[in-house]
Amino acid sequence: FFVKLSHSRDERPTSYFQQTMMKSILVAAAVAGASAFAPAQVGKTSTSLNAFENEIGAMVPLGFFDPLGLLKDADQAEFDRLREVEIKHGRISMLATVGYLTTASGYRFPDFPADVPAGLGAWKALASTSDGQNILGQMAIFFALAEAANRNVDWNDGWEPEFPGDYRNGSLDWGWDRFDDATKIKKRTIELNQGRAAMMGILGLMVHEMMGVSIIFPNPSGL
Protein backbone atom coordinates (compact mmCIF):
# COMPACT_ATOMS: atom_id res chain seq x y z
CA PHE A 1 0.00 0.00 0.00
CA PHE A 2 2.71 2.49 1.01
CA VAL A 3 4.81 1.57 -1.99
CA LYS A 4 1.85 2.07 -4.27
CA LEU A 5 1.00 5.40 -2.66
CA SER A 6 4.56 6.62 -3.01
CA HIS A 7 4.64 5.46 -6.59
CA SER A 8 1.38 7.25 -7.44
CA ARG A 9 2.65 10.49 -5.94
CA ASP A 10 5.86 10.35 -7.95
CA GLU A 11 4.09 9.73 -11.23
CA ARG A 12 1.52 12.47 -11.30
CA PRO A 13 0.90 13.67 -14.86
CA THR A 14 3.46 16.08 -16.23
CA SER A 15 0.64 18.47 -17.15
CA TYR A 16 0.01 19.08 -13.44
CA PHE A 17 3.44 20.60 -13.01
CA GLN A 18 3.06 22.57 -16.23
CA GLN A 19 -0.22 24.03 -15.07
CA THR A 20 1.28 24.95 -11.72
CA MET A 21 4.21 26.64 -13.43
CA MET A 22 1.92 28.56 -15.79
CA LYS A 23 -0.19 29.78 -12.87
CA SER A 24 2.93 30.99 -11.09
CA ILE A 25 4.09 32.83 -14.20
CA LEU A 26 0.69 34.48 -14.68
CA VAL A 27 0.56 35.62 -11.06
CA ALA A 28 4.08 37.03 -11.31
CA ALA A 29 3.19 38.83 -14.55
CA ALA A 30 0.06 40.30 -13.00
CA VAL A 31 1.98 41.59 -10.00
CA ALA A 32 4.65 43.06 -12.26
CA GLY A 33 2.04 44.70 -14.48
CA ALA A 34 0.23 46.21 -11.52
CA SER A 35 3.45 47.60 -10.12
CA ALA A 36 4.29 49.14 -13.47
CA PHE A 37 1.15 51.28 -13.35
CA ALA A 38 1.40 52.12 -9.66
CA PRO A 39 2.71 55.59 -8.77
CA ALA A 40 6.44 55.43 -8.31
CA GLN A 41 7.65 56.26 -4.83
CA VAL A 42 10.57 58.45 -5.70
CA GLY A 43 12.07 61.53 -4.16
CA LYS A 44 11.05 64.96 -5.33
CA THR A 45 13.88 66.10 -7.55
CA SER A 46 12.43 69.09 -9.35
CA THR A 47 11.15 72.27 -7.74
CA SER A 48 9.18 73.19 -10.86
CA LEU A 49 7.35 69.86 -10.84
CA ASN A 50 6.49 70.22 -7.16
CA ALA A 51 4.79 73.52 -7.94
CA PHE A 52 2.23 71.80 -10.18
CA GLU A 53 1.35 68.81 -8.01
CA ASN A 54 -1.67 70.58 -6.51
CA GLU A 55 -3.01 72.00 -9.77
CA ILE A 56 -6.51 71.18 -10.97
CA GLY A 57 -6.43 67.90 -12.87
CA ALA A 58 -3.78 66.21 -10.72
CA MET A 59 -6.12 63.56 -9.35
CA VAL A 60 -6.06 60.03 -7.99
CA PRO A 61 -4.98 57.45 -8.90
CA LEU A 62 -2.23 58.96 -11.09
CA GLY A 63 -1.88 62.30 -9.33
CA PHE A 64 0.47 64.65 -11.18
CA PHE A 65 1.06 62.69 -14.39
CA ASP A 66 3.68 63.95 -16.87
CA PRO A 67 5.20 60.86 -18.54
CA LEU A 68 6.75 62.89 -21.39
CA GLY A 69 8.43 65.35 -19.06
CA LEU A 70 6.87 68.39 -20.73
CA LEU A 71 6.92 70.30 -17.44
CA LYS A 72 10.35 69.21 -16.27
CA ASP A 73 11.86 72.70 -16.59
CA ALA A 74 8.64 74.65 -17.10
CA ASP A 75 7.60 77.78 -15.28
CA GLN A 76 4.04 78.84 -14.41
CA ALA A 77 3.58 80.62 -17.74
CA GLU A 78 4.45 77.45 -19.71
CA PHE A 79 2.15 75.37 -17.52
CA ASP A 80 -0.71 77.82 -18.12
CA ARG A 81 -0.09 77.67 -21.87
CA LEU A 82 -0.20 73.87 -21.91
CA ARG A 83 -3.28 73.84 -19.68
CA GLU A 84 -5.03 76.25 -22.04
CA VAL A 85 -4.18 73.99 -24.98
CA GLU A 86 -5.49 70.97 -23.07
CA ILE A 87 -8.77 72.69 -22.18
CA LYS A 88 -9.26 73.94 -25.74
CA HIS A 89 -8.64 70.51 -27.25
CA GLY A 90 -11.00 69.01 -24.67
CA ARG A 91 -13.77 71.43 -25.58
CA ILE A 92 -13.35 70.73 -29.29
CA SER A 93 -13.32 66.98 -28.62
CA MET A 94 -16.53 67.17 -26.60
CA LEU A 95 -18.26 68.90 -29.52
CA ALA A 96 -16.72 66.43 -31.98
CA THR A 97 -17.85 63.39 -29.99
CA VAL A 98 -21.40 64.67 -29.64
CA GLY A 99 -21.51 65.58 -33.34
CA TYR A 100 -20.13 62.22 -34.40
CA LEU A 101 -22.66 60.28 -32.32
CA THR A 102 -25.51 62.56 -33.43
CA THR A 103 -24.89 62.06 -37.15
CA ALA A 104 -24.19 58.35 -36.62
CA SER A 105 -27.65 58.03 -35.05
CA GLY A 106 -29.16 59.21 -38.34
CA TYR A 107 -30.07 62.78 -37.42
CA ARG A 108 -29.63 65.43 -40.15
CA PHE A 109 -30.47 69.11 -40.45
CA PRO A 110 -33.42 69.91 -42.72
CA ASP A 111 -32.49 69.90 -46.44
CA PHE A 112 -29.10 68.39 -45.68
CA PRO A 113 -27.90 66.16 -48.55
CA ALA A 114 -29.29 62.71 -47.85
CA ASP A 115 -26.42 60.83 -49.44
CA VAL A 116 -23.77 62.23 -47.09
CA PRO A 117 -22.59 59.48 -44.73
CA ALA A 118 -21.75 59.90 -41.06
CA GLY A 119 -18.22 60.02 -39.73
CA LEU A 120 -15.07 60.91 -41.63
CA GLY A 121 -16.66 59.92 -44.93
CA ALA A 122 -18.72 63.11 -44.80
CA TRP A 123 -15.71 65.27 -45.75
CA LYS A 124 -15.16 63.53 -49.08
CA ALA A 125 -18.89 63.41 -49.84
CA LEU A 126 -19.36 67.12 -49.18
CA ALA A 127 -16.34 68.10 -51.24
CA SER A 128 -17.69 66.24 -54.26
CA THR A 129 -20.79 68.44 -54.78
CA SER A 130 -21.41 72.17 -55.06
CA ASP A 131 -23.92 72.14 -52.21
CA GLY A 132 -21.47 70.25 -50.08
CA GLN A 133 -18.71 72.73 -50.88
CA ASN A 134 -20.99 75.55 -49.75
CA ILE A 135 -21.49 73.72 -46.47
CA LEU A 136 -17.73 73.31 -46.06
CA GLY A 137 -17.31 77.04 -46.70
CA GLN A 138 -19.85 77.88 -44.02
CA MET A 139 -18.06 75.55 -41.63
CA ALA A 140 -14.72 77.25 -42.37
CA ILE A 141 -16.23 80.66 -41.61
CA PHE A 142 -17.71 79.34 -38.37
CA PHE A 143 -14.37 77.83 -37.31
CA ALA A 144 -12.60 81.15 -38.02
CA LEU A 145 -15.14 83.13 -35.99
CA ALA A 146 -15.01 80.61 -33.13
CA GLU A 147 -11.22 80.76 -33.10
CA ALA A 148 -11.31 84.56 -33.05
CA ALA A 149 -13.91 84.70 -30.28
CA ASN A 150 -12.40 82.05 -27.99
CA ARG A 151 -9.28 83.91 -26.97
CA ASN A 152 -8.28 86.74 -24.69
CA VAL A 153 -8.67 89.97 -26.66
CA ASP A 154 -6.06 92.70 -26.45
CA TRP A 155 -8.46 95.62 -26.63
CA ASN A 156 -10.17 94.75 -23.32
CA ASP A 157 -7.47 96.14 -21.04
CA GLY A 158 -9.70 96.36 -18.00
CA TRP A 159 -10.31 92.61 -17.74
CA GLU A 160 -7.98 89.72 -16.92
CA PRO A 161 -8.81 86.00 -17.33
CA GLU A 162 -9.38 84.20 -14.05
CA PHE A 163 -7.76 80.96 -15.23
CA PRO A 164 -6.33 79.40 -18.43
CA GLY A 165 -9.17 78.91 -20.88
CA ASP A 166 -11.27 81.76 -19.44
CA TYR A 167 -12.52 83.51 -22.59
CA ARG A 168 -15.37 85.52 -21.10
CA ASN A 169 -13.60 88.83 -21.86
CA GLY A 170 -15.77 90.58 -19.30
CA SER A 171 -19.03 89.98 -21.19
CA LEU A 172 -20.00 86.29 -21.14
CA ASP A 173 -20.49 85.47 -17.48
CA TRP A 174 -23.68 83.39 -17.14
CA GLY A 175 -23.43 83.41 -13.35
CA TRP A 176 -19.82 82.26 -12.98
CA ASP A 177 -18.88 85.12 -10.63
CA ARG A 178 -21.68 84.12 -8.24
CA PHE A 179 -20.04 80.76 -7.51
CA ASP A 180 -17.80 80.33 -4.51
CA ASP A 181 -14.21 79.12 -4.93
CA ALA A 182 -15.01 75.48 -4.11
CA THR A 183 -17.77 75.36 -6.74
CA LYS A 184 -15.52 76.97 -9.34
CA ILE A 185 -12.80 74.39 -8.73
CA LYS A 186 -15.34 71.58 -8.95
CA LYS A 187 -16.77 72.81 -12.26
CA ARG A 188 -13.32 73.41 -13.76
CA THR A 189 -12.28 69.91 -12.74
CA ILE A 190 -15.41 68.42 -14.31
CA GLU A 191 -14.77 70.25 -17.57
CA LEU A 192 -11.12 69.19 -17.64
CA ASN A 193 -11.89 65.51 -16.99
CA GLN A 194 -14.76 65.40 -19.48
CA GLY A 195 -12.50 67.01 -22.08
CA ARG A 196 -9.85 64.37 -21.46
CA ALA A 197 -12.43 61.61 -21.84
CA ALA A 198 -13.77 63.21 -25.03
CA MET A 199 -10.29 63.38 -26.56
CA MET A 200 -9.91 59.64 -26.01
CA GLY A 201 -13.49 59.06 -27.19
CA ILE A 202 -13.27 60.87 -30.54
CA LEU A 203 -9.86 59.32 -31.18
CA GLY A 204 -11.31 55.85 -30.58
CA LEU A 205 -14.26 56.56 -32.88
CA MET A 206 -11.98 57.72 -35.70
CA VAL A 207 -9.55 54.83 -35.32
CA HIS A 208 -12.32 52.23 -35.36
CA GLU A 209 -13.89 53.84 -38.41
CA MET A 210 -10.59 53.79 -40.31
CA MET A 211 -10.12 50.15 -39.32
CA GLY A 212 -13.57 49.30 -40.64
CA VAL A 213 -14.74 48.10 -37.23
CA SER A 214 -17.44 50.54 -36.23
CA ILE A 215 -18.48 50.61 -32.59
CA ILE A 216 -21.68 52.48 -33.43
CA PHE A 217 -24.91 50.47 -33.47
CA PRO A 218 -26.67 50.39 -36.85
CA ASN A 219 -29.43 52.98 -37.17
CA PRO A 220 -32.67 52.75 -39.15
CA SER A 221 -31.54 55.28 -41.77
CA GLY A 222 -28.60 53.09 -42.75
CA LEU A 223 -26.09 55.99 -42.68
PDB file of C-alpha atoms in Angstrom:
ATOM      1  CA  PHE A   1       0.000   0.000   0.000  1.00  0.00           C
ATOM      2  CA  PHE A   2       2.709   2.493   1.013  1.00  0.00           C
ATOM      3  CA  VAL A   3       4.809   1.567  -1.990  1.00  0.00           C
ATOM      4  CA  LYS A   4       1.845   2.073  -4.272  1.00  0.00           C
ATOM      5  CA  LEU A   5       0.997   5.404  -2.658  1.00  0.00           C
ATOM      6  CA  SER A   6       4.558   6.619  -3.012  1.00  0.00           C
ATOM      7  CA  HIS A   7       4.644   5.458  -6.587  1.00  0.00           C
ATOM      8  CA  SER A   8       1.381   7.248  -7.444  1.00  0.00           C
ATOM      9  CA  ARG A   9       2.654  10.491  -5.938  1.00  0.00           C
ATOM     10  CA  ASP A  10       5.865  10.351  -7.946  1.00  0.00           C
ATOM     11  CA  GLU A  11       4.092   9.726 -11.226  1.00  0.00           C
ATOM     12  CA  ARG A  12       1.521  12.471 -11.304  1.00  0.00           C
ATOM     13  CA  PRO A  13       0.904  13.668 -14.857  1.00  0.00           C
ATOM     14  CA  THR A  14       3.456  16.085 -16.231  1.00  0.00           C
ATOM     15  CA  SER A  15       0.637  18.469 -17.152  1.00  0.00           C
ATOM     16  CA  TYR A  16       0.010  19.076 -13.440  1.00  0.00           C
ATOM     17  CA  PHE A  17       3.440  20.604 -13.010  1.00  0.00           C
ATOM     18  CA  GLN A  18       3.063  22.567 -16.232  1.00  0.00           C
ATOM     19  CA  GLN A  19      -0.220  24.034 -15.069  1.00  0.00           C
ATOM     20  CA  THR A  20       1.282  24.951 -11.716  1.00  0.00           C
ATOM     21  CA  MET A  21       4.208  26.635 -13.427  1.00  0.00           C
ATOM     22  CA  MET A  22       1.924  28.557 -15.785  1.00  0.00           C
ATOM     23  CA  LYS A  23      -0.192  29.779 -12.871  1.00  0.00           C
ATOM     24  CA  SER A  24       2.930  30.992 -11.091  1.00  0.00           C
ATOM     25  CA  ILE A  25       4.091  32.831 -14.200  1.00  0.00           C
ATOM     26  CA  LEU A  26       0.692  34.476 -14.677  1.00  0.00           C
ATOM     27  CA  VAL A  27       0.564  35.620 -11.061  1.00  0.00           C
ATOM     28  CA  ALA A  28       4.081  37.033 -11.307  1.00  0.00           C
ATOM     29  CA  ALA A  29       3.194  38.831 -14.547  1.00  0.00           C
ATOM     30  CA  ALA A  30       0.059  40.295 -13.001  1.00  0.00           C
ATOM     31  CA  VAL A  31       1.983  41.591 -10.002  1.00  0.00           C
ATOM     32  CA  ALA A  32       4.652  43.060 -12.265  1.00  0.00           C
ATOM     33  CA  GLY A  33       2.042  44.695 -14.484  1.00  0.00           C
ATOM     34  CA  ALA A  34       0.232  46.208 -11.519  1.00  0.00           C
ATOM     35  CA  SER A  35       3.449  47.599 -10.119  1.00  0.00           C
ATOM     36  CA  ALA A  36       4.293  49.136 -13.471  1.00  0.00           C
ATOM     37  CA  PHE A  37       1.147  51.275 -13.346  1.00  0.00           C
ATOM     38  CA  ALA A  38       1.402  52.121  -9.662  1.00  0.00           C
ATOM     39  CA  PRO A  39       2.709  55.586  -8.770  1.00  0.00           C
ATOM     40  CA  ALA A  40       6.443  55.426  -8.314  1.00  0.00           C
ATOM     41  CA  GLN A  41       7.648  56.259  -4.833  1.00  0.00           C
ATOM     42  CA  VAL A  42      10.570  58.450  -5.697  1.00  0.00           C
ATOM     43  CA  GLY A  43      12.068  61.530  -4.156  1.00  0.00           C
ATOM     44  CA  LYS A  44      11.047  64.965  -5.332  1.00  0.00           C
ATOM     45  CA  THR A  45      13.876  66.098  -7.548  1.00  0.00           C
ATOM     46  CA  SER A  46      12.431  69.093  -9.352  1.00  0.00           C
ATOM     47  CA  THR A  47      11.152  72.272  -7.740  1.00  0.00           C
ATOM     48  CA  SER A  48       9.183  73.191 -10.863  1.00  0.00           C
ATOM     49  CA  LEU A  49       7.345  69.859 -10.836  1.00  0.00           C
ATOM     50  CA  ASN A  50       6.491  70.217  -7.163  1.00  0.00           C
ATOM     51  CA  ALA A  51       4.786  73.521  -7.937  1.00  0.00           C
ATOM     52  CA  PHE A  52       2.233  71.798 -10.183  1.00  0.00           C
ATOM     53  CA  GLU A  53       1.346  68.805  -8.006  1.00  0.00           C
ATOM     54  CA  ASN A  54      -1.673  70.578  -6.514  1.00  0.00           C
ATOM     55  CA  GLU A  55      -3.006  71.997  -9.775  1.00  0.00           C
ATOM     56  CA  ILE A  56      -6.511  71.181 -10.966  1.00  0.00           C
ATOM     57  CA  GLY A  57      -6.433  67.896 -12.866  1.00  0.00           C
ATOM     58  CA  ALA A  58      -3.780  66.209 -10.715  1.00  0.00           C
ATOM     59  CA  MET A  59      -6.117  63.558  -9.353  1.00  0.00           C
ATOM     60  CA  VAL A  60      -6.057  60.027  -7.994  1.00  0.00           C
ATOM     61  CA  PRO A  61      -4.976  57.450  -8.900  1.00  0.00           C
ATOM     62  CA  LEU A  62      -2.231  58.964 -11.085  1.00  0.00           C
ATOM     63  CA  GLY A  63      -1.879  62.302  -9.333  1.00  0.00           C
ATOM     64  CA  PHE A  64       0.470  64.650 -11.178  1.00  0.00           C
ATOM     65  CA  PHE A  65       1.057  62.692 -14.387  1.00  0.00           C
ATOM     66  CA  ASP A  66       3.675  63.946 -16.869  1.00  0.00           C
ATOM     67  CA  PRO A  67       5.202  60.858 -18.542  1.00  0.00           C
ATOM     68  CA  LEU A  68       6.750  62.885 -21.393  1.00  0.00           C
ATOM     69  CA  GLY A  69       8.425  65.351 -19.065  1.00  0.00           C
ATOM     70  CA  LEU A  70       6.867  68.390 -20.730  1.00  0.00           C
ATOM     71  CA  LEU A  71       6.923  70.296 -17.443  1.00  0.00           C
ATOM     72  CA  LYS A  72      10.349  69.207 -16.274  1.00  0.00           C
ATOM     73  CA  ASP A  73      11.861  72.695 -16.587  1.00  0.00           C
ATOM     74  CA  ALA A  74       8.643  74.646 -17.105  1.00  0.00           C
ATOM     75  CA  ASP A  75       7.598  77.780 -15.276  1.00  0.00           C
ATOM     76  CA  GLN A  76       4.041  78.836 -14.410  1.00  0.00           C
ATOM     77  CA  ALA A  77       3.583  80.616 -17.743  1.00  0.00           C
ATOM     78  CA  GLU A  78       4.446  77.454 -19.706  1.00  0.00           C
ATOM     79  CA  PHE A  79       2.147  75.372 -17.515  1.00  0.00           C
ATOM     80  CA  ASP A  80      -0.713  77.820 -18.121  1.00  0.00           C
ATOM     81  CA  ARG A  81      -0.086  77.668 -21.866  1.00  0.00           C
ATOM     82  CA  LEU A  82      -0.205  73.867 -21.914  1.00  0.00           C
ATOM     83  CA  ARG A  83      -3.283  73.843 -19.678  1.00  0.00           C
ATOM     84  CA  GLU A  84      -5.028  76.252 -22.040  1.00  0.00           C
ATOM     85  CA  VAL A  85      -4.178  73.985 -24.982  1.00  0.00           C
ATOM     86  CA  GLU A  86      -5.492  70.966 -23.068  1.00  0.00           C
ATOM     87  CA  ILE A  87      -8.765  72.694 -22.181  1.00  0.00           C
ATOM     88  CA  LYS A  88      -9.264  73.935 -25.740  1.00  0.00           C
ATOM     89  CA  HIS A  89      -8.642  70.513 -27.253  1.00  0.00           C
ATOM     90  CA  GLY A  90     -10.996  69.015 -24.668  1.00  0.00           C
ATOM     91  CA  ARG A  91     -13.768  71.427 -25.578  1.00  0.00           C
ATOM     92  CA  ILE A  92     -13.348  70.731 -29.287  1.00  0.00           C
ATOM     93  CA  SER A  93     -13.321  66.984 -28.624  1.00  0.00           C
ATOM     94  CA  MET A  94     -16.529  67.169 -26.599  1.00  0.00           C
ATOM     95  CA  LEU A  95     -18.255  68.901 -29.518  1.00  0.00           C
ATOM     96  CA  ALA A  96     -16.725  66.429 -31.980  1.00  0.00           C
ATOM     97  CA  THR A  97     -17.850  63.389 -29.988  1.00  0.00           C
ATOM     98  CA  VAL A  98     -21.400  64.669 -29.641  1.00  0.00           C
ATOM     99  CA  GLY A  99     -21.506  65.579 -33.336  1.00  0.00           C
ATOM    100  CA  TYR A 100     -20.131  62.215 -34.396  1.00  0.00           C
ATOM    101  CA  LEU A 101     -22.655  60.280 -32.321  1.00  0.00           C
ATOM    102  CA  THR A 102     -25.514  62.556 -33.428  1.00  0.00           C
ATOM    103  CA  THR A 103     -24.893  62.062 -37.145  1.00  0.00           C
ATOM    104  CA  ALA A 104     -24.192  58.353 -36.618  1.00  0.00           C
ATOM    105  CA  SER A 105     -27.647  58.030 -35.052  1.00  0.00           C
ATOM    106  CA  GLY A 106     -29.159  59.208 -38.344  1.00  0.00           C
ATOM    107  CA  TYR A 107     -30.068  62.778 -37.415  1.00  0.00           C
ATOM    108  CA  ARG A 108     -29.626  65.426 -40.148  1.00  0.00           C
ATOM    109  CA  PHE A 109     -30.466  69.107 -40.453  1.00  0.00           C
ATOM    110  CA  PRO A 110     -33.416  69.911 -42.724  1.00  0.00           C
ATOM    111  CA  ASP A 111     -32.495  69.902 -46.438  1.00  0.00           C
ATOM    112  CA  PHE A 112     -29.103  68.391 -45.677  1.00  0.00           C
ATOM    113  CA  PRO A 113     -27.898  66.156 -48.552  1.00  0.00           C
ATOM    114  CA  ALA A 114     -29.291  62.707 -47.851  1.00  0.00           C
ATOM    115  CA  ASP A 115     -26.415  60.830 -49.439  1.00  0.00           C
ATOM    116  CA  VAL A 116     -23.767  62.228 -47.094  1.00  0.00           C
ATOM    117  CA  PRO A 117     -22.590  59.482 -44.734  1.00  0.00           C
ATOM    118  CA  ALA A 118     -21.751  59.899 -41.063  1.00  0.00           C
ATOM    119  CA  GLY A 119     -18.221  60.018 -39.729  1.00  0.00           C
ATOM    120  CA  LEU A 120     -15.071  60.907 -41.626  1.00  0.00           C
ATOM    121  CA  GLY A 121     -16.655  59.920 -44.930  1.00  0.00           C
ATOM    122  CA  ALA A 122     -18.717  63.111 -44.799  1.00  0.00           C
ATOM    123  CA  TRP A 123     -15.709  65.269 -45.746  1.00  0.00           C
ATOM    124  CA  LYS A 124     -15.165  63.527 -49.076  1.00  0.00           C
ATOM    125  CA  ALA A 125     -18.885  63.410 -49.839  1.00  0.00           C
ATOM    126  CA  LEU A 126     -19.358  67.120 -49.177  1.00  0.00           C
ATOM    127  CA  ALA A 127     -16.335  68.102 -51.235  1.00  0.00           C
ATOM    128  CA  SER A 128     -17.693  66.240 -54.260  1.00  0.00           C
ATOM    129  CA  THR A 129     -20.786  68.436 -54.783  1.00  0.00           C
ATOM    130  CA  SER A 130     -21.411  72.175 -55.063  1.00  0.00           C
ATOM    131  CA  ASP A 131     -23.922  72.144 -52.209  1.00  0.00           C
ATOM    132  CA  GLY A 132     -21.467  70.252 -50.076  1.00  0.00           C
ATOM    133  CA  GLN A 133     -18.710  72.726 -50.881  1.00  0.00           C
ATOM    134  CA  ASN A 134     -20.986  75.548 -49.747  1.00  0.00           C
ATOM    135  CA  ILE A 135     -21.491  73.719 -46.471  1.00  0.00           C
ATOM    136  CA  LEU A 136     -17.733  73.313 -46.055  1.00  0.00           C
ATOM    137  CA  GLY A 137     -17.307  77.035 -46.703  1.00  0.00           C
ATOM    138  CA  GLN A 138     -19.847  77.881 -44.017  1.00  0.00           C
ATOM    139  CA  MET A 139     -18.062  75.548 -41.633  1.00  0.00           C
ATOM    140  CA  ALA A 140     -14.721  77.246 -42.370  1.00  0.00           C
ATOM    141  CA  ILE A 141     -16.230  80.659 -41.609  1.00  0.00           C
ATOM    142  CA  PHE A 142     -17.708  79.336 -38.366  1.00  0.00           C
ATOM    143  CA  PHE A 143     -14.370  77.832 -37.313  1.00  0.00           C
ATOM    144  CA  ALA A 144     -12.604  81.150 -38.016  1.00  0.00           C
ATOM    145  CA  LEU A 145     -15.143  83.129 -35.994  1.00  0.00           C
ATOM    146  CA  ALA A 146     -15.013  80.608 -33.134  1.00  0.00           C
ATOM    147  CA  GLU A 147     -11.215  80.760 -33.096  1.00  0.00           C
ATOM    148  CA  ALA A 148     -11.307  84.564 -33.053  1.00  0.00           C
ATOM    149  CA  ALA A 149     -13.915  84.697 -30.279  1.00  0.00           C
ATOM    150  CA  ASN A 150     -12.401  82.053 -27.991  1.00  0.00           C
ATOM    151  CA  ARG A 151      -9.280  83.908 -26.975  1.00  0.00           C
ATOM    152  CA  ASN A 152      -8.285  86.740 -24.693  1.00  0.00           C
ATOM    153  CA  VAL A 153      -8.672  89.970 -26.664  1.00  0.00           C
ATOM    154  CA  ASP A 154      -6.064  92.699 -26.453  1.00  0.00           C
ATOM    155  CA  TRP A 155      -8.463  95.615 -26.630  1.00  0.00           C
ATOM    156  CA  ASN A 156     -10.167  94.753 -23.324  1.00  0.00           C
ATOM    157  CA  ASP A 157      -7.467  96.144 -21.042  1.00  0.00           C
ATOM    158  CA  GLY A 158      -9.702  96.359 -18.000  1.00  0.00           C
ATOM    159  CA  TRP A 159     -10.306  92.614 -17.739  1.00  0.00           C
ATOM    160  CA  GLU A 160      -7.981  89.725 -16.916  1.00  0.00           C
ATOM    161  CA  PRO A 161      -8.810  86.002 -17.326  1.00  0.00           C
ATOM    162  CA  GLU A 162      -9.384  84.203 -14.054  1.00  0.00           C
ATOM    163  CA  PHE A 163      -7.756  80.961 -15.226  1.00  0.00           C
ATOM    164  CA  PRO A 164      -6.333  79.402 -18.427  1.00  0.00           C
ATOM    165  CA  GLY A 165      -9.172  78.914 -20.881  1.00  0.00           C
ATOM    166  CA  ASP A 166     -11.273  81.758 -19.444  1.00  0.00           C
ATOM    167  CA  TYR A 167     -12.523  83.506 -22.586  1.00  0.00           C
ATOM    168  CA  ARG A 168     -15.371  85.521 -21.096  1.00  0.00           C
ATOM    169  CA  ASN A 169     -13.596  88.828 -21.859  1.00  0.00           C
ATOM    170  CA  GLY A 170     -15.772  90.581 -19.304  1.00  0.00           C
ATOM    171  CA  SER A 171     -19.028  89.985 -21.194  1.00  0.00           C
ATOM    172  CA  LEU A 172     -19.998  86.293 -21.143  1.00  0.00           C
ATOM    173  CA  ASP A 173     -20.488  85.466 -17.480  1.00  0.00           C
ATOM    174  CA  TRP A 174     -23.682  83.387 -17.140  1.00  0.00           C
ATOM    175  CA  GLY A 175     -23.428  83.409 -13.351  1.00  0.00           C
ATOM    176  CA  TRP A 176     -19.823  82.262 -12.977  1.00  0.00           C
ATOM    177  CA  ASP A 177     -18.883  85.119 -10.626  1.00  0.00           C
ATOM    178  CA  ARG A 178     -21.678  84.117  -8.239  1.00  0.00           C
ATOM    179  CA  PHE A 179     -20.043  80.760  -7.511  1.00  0.00           C
ATOM    180  CA  ASP A 180     -17.795  80.328  -4.506  1.00  0.00           C
ATOM    181  CA  ASP A 181     -14.211  79.124  -4.931  1.00  0.00           C
ATOM    182  CA  ALA A 182     -15.013  75.478  -4.114  1.00  0.00           C
ATOM    183  CA  THR A 183     -17.769  75.363  -6.740  1.00  0.00           C
ATOM    184  CA  LYS A 184     -15.523  76.969  -9.340  1.00  0.00           C
ATOM    185  CA  ILE A 185     -12.797  74.394  -8.729  1.00  0.00           C
ATOM    186  CA  LYS A 186     -15.339  71.580  -8.949  1.00  0.00           C
ATOM    187  CA  LYS A 187     -16.765  72.813 -12.257  1.00  0.00           C
ATOM    188  CA  ARG A 188     -13.323  73.412 -13.761  1.00  0.00           C
ATOM    189  CA  THR A 189     -12.283  69.908 -12.740  1.00  0.00           C
ATOM    190  CA  ILE A 190     -15.410  68.417 -14.314  1.00  0.00           C
ATOM    191  CA  GLU A 191     -14.770  70.250 -17.574  1.00  0.00           C
ATOM    192  CA  LEU A 192     -11.123  69.188 -17.639  1.00  0.00           C
ATOM    193  CA  ASN A 193     -11.893  65.509 -16.989  1.00  0.00           C
ATOM    194  CA  GLN A 194     -14.755  65.403 -19.484  1.00  0.00           C
ATOM    195  CA  GLY A 195     -12.504  67.005 -22.077  1.00  0.00           C
ATOM    196  CA  ARG A 196      -9.848  64.372 -21.464  1.00  0.00           C
ATOM    197  CA  ALA A 197     -12.432  61.611 -21.837  1.00  0.00           C
ATOM    198  CA  ALA A 198     -13.774  63.211 -25.027  1.00  0.00           C
ATOM    199  CA  MET A 199     -10.295  63.383 -26.556  1.00  0.00           C
ATOM    200  CA  MET A 200      -9.912  59.643 -26.015  1.00  0.00           C
ATOM    201  CA  GLY A 201     -13.493  59.062 -27.191  1.00  0.00           C
ATOM    202  CA  ILE A 202     -13.273  60.866 -30.536  1.00  0.00           C
ATOM    203  CA  LEU A 203      -9.861  59.322 -31.177  1.00  0.00           C
ATOM    204  CA  GLY A 204     -11.311  55.854 -30.576  1.00  0.00           C
ATOM    205  CA  LEU A 205     -14.255  56.565 -32.884  1.00  0.00           C
ATOM    206  CA  MET A 206     -11.983  57.724 -35.700  1.00  0.00           C
ATOM    207  CA  VAL A 207      -9.551  54.834 -35.320  1.00  0.00           C
ATOM    208  CA  HIS A 208     -12.316  52.227 -35.364  1.00  0.00           C
ATOM    209  CA  GLU A 209     -13.892  53.837 -38.407  1.00  0.00           C
ATOM    210  CA  MET A 210     -10.590  53.791 -40.309  1.00  0.00           C
ATOM    211  CA  MET A 211     -10.118  50.150 -39.317  1.00  0.00           C
ATOM    212  CA  GLY A 212     -13.572  49.299 -40.637  1.00  0.00           C
ATOM    213  CA  VAL A 213     -14.742  48.096 -37.231  1.00  0.00           C
ATOM    214  CA  SER A 214     -17.443  50.542 -36.231  1.00  0.00           C
ATOM    215  CA  ILE A 215     -18.478  50.608 -32.595  1.00  0.00           C
ATOM    216  CA  ILE A 216     -21.683  52.475 -33.432  1.00  0.00           C
ATOM    217  CA  PHE A 217     -24.915  50.468 -33.474  1.00  0.00           C
ATOM    218  CA  PRO A 218     -26.670  50.391 -36.849  1.00  0.00           C
ATOM    219  CA  ASN A 219     -29.435  52.981 -37.174  1.00  0.00           C
ATOM    220  CA  PRO A 220     -32.671  52.748 -39.155  1.00  0.00           C
ATOM    221  CA  SER A 221     -31.537  55.284 -41.772  1.00  0.00           C
ATOM    222  CA  GLY A 222     -28.601  53.092 -42.754  1.00  0.00           C
ATOM    223  CA  LEU A 223     -26.091  55.985 -42.675  1.00  0.00           C
TER     224      LEU A 223
END
